[in-house]
Amino acid sequence: VRIMGGFISAIGALAEKLSNYKIIIRPHPSEKMSLYQDLFTCYENVTVNKSGEVRPWIMASNAVVHNSCTTGVTAALLGTPVYAHKPQDLAVSTVPNQVSETTTSISELVDGLNRAIDLNADYNLTEEQIHALKPHIDNIDHLAVEKISDIVESSEGKNNNKIDRHFSPSFKHII
């Protein structure tokens, strides 16, 4: 509840401080859109919409703000600046927050968003963030094709079942 209250305050402040920019609120599937629509109907630059797939929305955005949401990981992987807003510095440590720049106050969030807008730069994961993602996304630091090629090459001419362990019968037929 404290995080939600902090986000509601932040959205109102962002709507005022970044009035030249559109703010899209994408509630989680279990959340009622009407809550946000009722709260932010007075702001012309705030839209509540959870239709469609999230990636096109993220790619068209200057930045993404979240807390412990997988859209944070998606934004980071797509190179969109991403901020994990932790109102009142609530200690929530999740992979989505680890791959994001953290803000704990509205002023930090506004500053970060202004930087993202001004720089119009891609978001690049740090080595620490890549390390946090590695247990969940094996090929975060290499192309999957490289690993597949290594497995196939190491199995050539050997009578072992290494390929059998890694590939389906239909894929082995293609190889």
mmCIF file of C-alpha atoms in Angstrom:
data_model
loop_
_atom_site.group_PDB
_atom_site.id
_atom_site.type_symbol
_atom_site.label_atom_id
_atom_site.label_comp_id
_atom_site.label_asym_id
_atom_site.label_seq_id
_atom_site.Cartn_x
_atom_site.Cartn_y
_atom_site.Cartn_z
ATOM 1 C CA VAL A 1 0.000 0.000 0.000
ATOM 2 C CA ARG A 2 2.880 2.389 0.800
ATOM 3 C CA ILE A 3 4.478 1.744 -2.583
ATOM 4 C CA MET A 4 1.183 2.351 -4.372
ATOM 5 C CA GLY A 5 0.625 5.571 -2.427
ATOM 6 C CA GLY A 6 4.129 6.694 -3.322
ATOM 7 C CA PHE A 7 3.512 5.935 -6.988
ATOM 8 C CA ILE A 8 0.226 7.812 -7.009
ATOM 9 C CA SER A 9 1.992 10.863 -5.550
ATOM 10 C CA ALA A 10 4.827 10.489 -8.058
ATOM 11 C CA ILE A 11 2.478 10.244 -11.045
ATOM 12 C CA GLY A 12 0.690 13.440 -10.019
ATOM 13 C CA ALA A 13 3.999 15.252 -9.582
ATOM 14 C CA LEU A 14 5.348 13.943 -12.899
ATOM 15 C CA ALA A 15 2.173 14.991 -14.692
ATOM 16 C CA GLU A 16 2.730 18.536 -13.442
ATOM 17 C CA LYS A 17 6.521 18.751 -13.768
ATOM 18 C CA LEU A 18 6.675 17.010 -17.161
ATOM 19 C CA SER A 19 3.473 18.471 -18.561
ATOM 20 C CA ASN A 20 4.826 18.502 -22.132
ATOM 21 C CA TYR A 21 5.198 14.707 -22.069
ATOM 22 C CA LYS A 22 2.633 11.946 -22.217
ATOM 23 C CA ILE A 23 2.564 9.687 -19.173
ATOM 24 C CA ILE A 24 1.163 6.233 -19.806
ATOM 25 C CA ILE A 25 0.040 4.211 -16.806
ATOM 26 C CA ARG A 26 -0.096 0.483 -17.538
ATOM 27 C CA PRO A 27 -1.743 -1.200 -14.553
ATOM 28 C CA HIS A 28 -0.943 -4.818 -13.816
ATOM 29 C CA PRO A 29 -3.566 -7.207 -15.203
ATOM 30 C CA SER A 30 -5.044 -7.725 -11.729
ATOM 31 C CA GLU A 31 -5.377 -3.981 -11.054
ATOM 32 C CA LYS A 32 -8.476 -1.991 -11.870
ATOM 33 C CA MET A 33 -7.902 0.669 -14.508
ATOM 34 C CA SER A 34 -10.737 2.715 -13.031
ATOM 35 C CA LEU A 35 -8.659 3.509 -9.921
ATOM 36 C CA TYR A 36 -6.016 5.267 -12.009
ATOM 37 C CA GLN A 37 -8.539 6.771 -14.412
ATOM 38 C CA ASP A 38 -10.449 8.318 -11.513
ATOM 39 C CA LEU A 39 -7.288 9.642 -9.848
ATOM 40 C CA PHE A 40 -5.694 11.159 -12.955
ATOM 41 C CA THR A 41 -8.633 12.247 -15.089
ATOM 42 C CA CYS A 42 -7.738 15.884 -14.365
ATOM 43 C CA TYR A 43 -4.363 15.564 -16.147
ATOM 44 C CA GLU A 44 -4.485 15.884 -19.922
ATOM 45 C CA ASN A 45 -1.048 14.295 -20.294
ATOM 46 C CA VAL A 46 -1.875 11.112 -18.337
ATOM 47 C CA THR A 47 -3.410 8.091 -20.057
ATOM 48 C CA VAL A 48 -4.321 4.783 -18.486
ATOM 49 C CA ASN A 49 -4.052 1.924 -20.939
ATOM 50 C CA LYS A 50 -3.141 -1.721 -20.550
ATOM 51 C CA SER A 51 -4.058 -2.901 -24.004
ATOM 52 C CA GLY A 52 -1.706 -4.800 -26.240
ATOM 53 C CA GLU A 53 1.757 -6.181 -25.724
ATOM 54 C CA VAL A 54 4.129 -4.093 -23.596
ATOM 55 C CA ARG A 55 7.249 -4.100 -25.809
ATOM 56 C CA PRO A 56 5.988 -1.614 -28.436
ATOM 57 C CA TRP A 57 4.960 0.734 -25.625
ATOM 58 C CA ILE A 58 8.403 0.475 -24.045
ATOM 59 C CA MET A 59 10.259 0.973 -27.325
ATOM 60 C CA ALA A 60 8.243 4.127 -28.012
ATOM 61 C CA SER A 61 8.947 5.522 -24.530
ATOM 62 C CA ASN A 62 11.616 7.924 -23.327
ATOM 63 C CA ALA A 63 11.778 5.937 -20.084
ATOM 64 C CA VAL A 64 9.987 3.357 -17.947
ATOM 65 C CA VAL A 65 9.238 3.717 -14.238
ATOM 66 C CA HIS A 66 8.331 0.663 -12.160
ATOM 67 C CA ASN A 67 8.924 -1.133 -8.889
ATOM 68 C CA SER A 68 9.633 -4.869 -8.933
ATOM 69 C CA CYS A 69 7.919 -5.309 -12.287
ATOM 70 C CA THR A 70 9.133 -7.448 -15.168
ATOM 71 C CA THR A 71 8.597 -4.496 -17.492
ATOM 72 C CA GLY A 72 11.760 -3.145 -15.867
ATOM 73 C CA VAL A 73 13.728 -6.110 -17.203
ATOM 74 C CA THR A 74 12.070 -5.778 -20.607
ATOM 75 C CA ALA A 75 12.917 -2.065 -20.759
ATOM 76 C CA ALA A 76 16.536 -2.677 -19.748
ATOM 77 C CA LEU A 77 16.937 -5.393 -22.378
ATOM 78 C CA LEU A 78 15.373 -3.134 -25.016
ATOM 79 C CA GLY A 79 17.773 -0.308 -24.112
ATOM 80 C CA THR A 80 15.086 2.031 -22.758
ATOM 81 C CA PRO A 81 16.104 4.038 -19.675
ATOM 82 C CA VAL A 82 14.455 2.368 -16.700
ATOM 83 C CA TYR A 83 13.892 3.585 -13.154
ATOM 84 C CA ALA A 84 12.899 1.519 -10.139
ATOM 85 C CA HIS A 85 11.063 4.054 -8.017
ATOM 86 C CA LYS A 86 11.158 3.052 -4.366
ATOM 87 C CA PRO A 87 9.060 5.641 -2.516
ATOM 88 C CA GLN A 88 10.194 6.235 1.040
ATOM 89 C CA ASP A 89 13.194 4.021 0.185
ATOM 90 C CA LEU A 90 11.169 0.874 0.794
ATOM 91 C CA ALA A 91 13.632 -2.010 0.665
ATOM 92 C CA VAL A 92 12.402 -4.125 -2.214
ATOM 93 C CA SER A 93 15.211 -5.924 -3.987
ATOM 94 C CA THR A 94 14.201 -7.847 -7.069
ATOM 95 C CA VAL A 95 15.891 -8.571 -10.378
ATOM 96 C CA PRO A 96 13.752 -5.926 -12.137
ATOM 97 C CA ASN A 97 14.906 -3.344 -9.588
ATOM 98 C CA GLN A 98 18.526 -4.498 -9.842
ATOM 99 C CA VAL A 99 18.609 -3.791 -13.591
ATOM 100 C CA SER A 100 17.174 -0.301 -13.125
ATOM 101 C CA GLU A 101 18.411 3.021 -11.848
ATOM 102 C CA THR A 102 16.914 3.470 -8.380
ATOM 103 C CA THR A 103 15.097 6.588 -7.228
ATOM 104 C CA THR A 104 13.698 7.126 -3.750
ATOM 105 C CA SER A 105 12.187 10.583 -4.072
ATOM 106 C CA ILE A 106 10.071 12.413 -6.595
ATOM 107 C CA SER A 107 12.876 14.910 -7.229
ATOM 108 C CA GLU A 108 15.335 12.068 -8.012
ATOM 109 C CA LEU A 109 12.762 10.536 -10.352
ATOM 110 C CA VAL A 110 12.107 13.845 -12.136
ATOM 111 C CA ASP A 111 15.863 14.449 -12.475
ATOM 112 C CA GLY A 112 16.395 10.968 -13.897
ATOM 113 C CA LEU A 113 13.542 11.310 -16.372
ATOM 114 C CA ASN A 114 14.756 14.735 -17.466
ATOM 115 C CA ARG A 115 18.213 13.223 -18.064
ATOM 116 C CA ALA A 116 16.697 10.394 -20.097
ATOM 117 C CA ILE A 117 14.689 12.873 -22.153
ATOM 118 C CA ASP A 118 17.576 15.305 -22.649
ATOM 119 C CA LEU A 119 20.162 12.660 -23.529
ATOM 120 C CA ASN A 120 17.807 10.555 -25.638
ATOM 121 C CA ALA A 121 20.349 7.782 -25.084
ATOM 122 C CA ASP A 122 20.012 4.028 -24.918
ATOM 123 C CA TYR A 123 20.158 2.313 -21.565
ATOM 124 C CA ASN A 124 23.144 -0.001 -21.216
ATOM 125 C CA LEU A 125 23.331 -2.705 -18.598
ATOM 126 C CA THR A 126 26.320 -2.652 -16.269
ATOM 127 C CA GLU A 127 28.375 -5.789 -15.571
ATOM 128 C CA GLU A 128 26.679 -6.043 -12.184
ATOM 129 C CA GLN A 129 23.234 -5.897 -13.805
ATOM 130 C CA ILE A 130 24.211 -8.526 -16.381
ATOM 131 C CA HIS A 131 25.397 -10.717 -13.498
ATOM 132 C CA ALA A 132 21.975 -10.290 -11.805
ATOM 133 C CA LEU A 133 20.207 -11.397 -14.997
ATOM 134 C CA LYS A 134 22.539 -14.313 -15.817
ATOM 135 C CA PRO A 135 20.736 -16.938 -13.671
ATOM 136 C CA HIS A 136 17.483 -16.064 -15.469
ATOM 137 C CA ILE A 137 18.680 -15.380 -19.025
ATOM 138 C CA ASP A 138 21.574 -17.640 -19.909
ATOM 139 C CA ASN A 139 22.538 -15.873 -23.115
ATOM 140 C CA ILE A 140 22.504 -12.359 -21.651
ATOM 141 C CA ASP A 141 26.228 -12.066 -22.345
ATOM 142 C CA HIS A 142 26.533 -14.121 -25.536
ATOM 143 C CA LEU A 143 24.525 -15.144 -28.577
ATOM 144 C CA ALA A 144 22.594 -18.401 -28.273
ATOM 145 C CA VAL A 145 23.878 -19.442 -31.675
ATOM 146 C CA GLU A 146 27.430 -19.402 -30.292
ATOM 147 C CA LYS A 147 26.508 -21.865 -27.552
ATOM 148 C CA ILE A 148 24.621 -24.097 -29.980
ATOM 149 C CA SER A 149 27.576 -24.066 -32.356
ATOM 150 C CA ASP A 150 29.976 -24.984 -29.527
ATOM 151 C CA ILE A 151 27.798 -27.941 -28.504
ATOM 152 C CA VAL A 152 27.510 -29.199 -32.075
ATOM 153 C CA GLU A 153 31.236 -28.774 -32.758
ATOM 154 C CA SER A 154 32.233 -30.526 -29.547
ATOM 155 C CA SER A 155 29.958 -33.449 -30.476
ATOM 156 C CA GLU A 156 31.162 -33.931 -34.055
ATOM 157 C CA GLY A 157 32.770 -37.285 -34.693
ATOM 158 C CA LYS A 158 32.039 -38.488 -31.180
ATOM 159 C CA ASN A 159 29.644 -41.239 -30.382
ATOM 160 C CA ASN A 160 28.043 -39.574 -27.433
ATOM 161 C CA ASN A 161 24.602 -38.300 -26.678
ATOM 162 C CA LYS A 162 25.525 -34.671 -25.998
ATOM 163 C CA ILE A 163 23.393 -33.520 -28.918
ATOM 164 C CA ASP A 164 20.590 -35.833 -27.766
ATOM 165 C CA ARG A 165 20.571 -34.078 -24.386
ATOM 166 C CA HIS A 166 20.385 -30.583 -25.881
ATOM 167 C CA PHE A 167 18.280 -30.779 -29.020
ATOM 168 C CA SER A 168 14.934 -32.188 -30.093
ATOM 169 C CA PRO A 169 14.873 -34.939 -32.755
ATOM 170 C CA SER A 170 13.539 -32.544 -35.401
ATOM 171 C CA PHE A 171 16.371 -30.070 -34.748
ATOM 172 C CA LYS A 172 18.998 -32.826 -34.909
ATOM 173 C CA HIS A 173 17.637 -33.765 -38.327
ATOM 174 C CA ILE A 174 18.276 -30.201 -39.544
ATOM 175 C CA ILE A 175 21.837 -30.260 -38.192
#
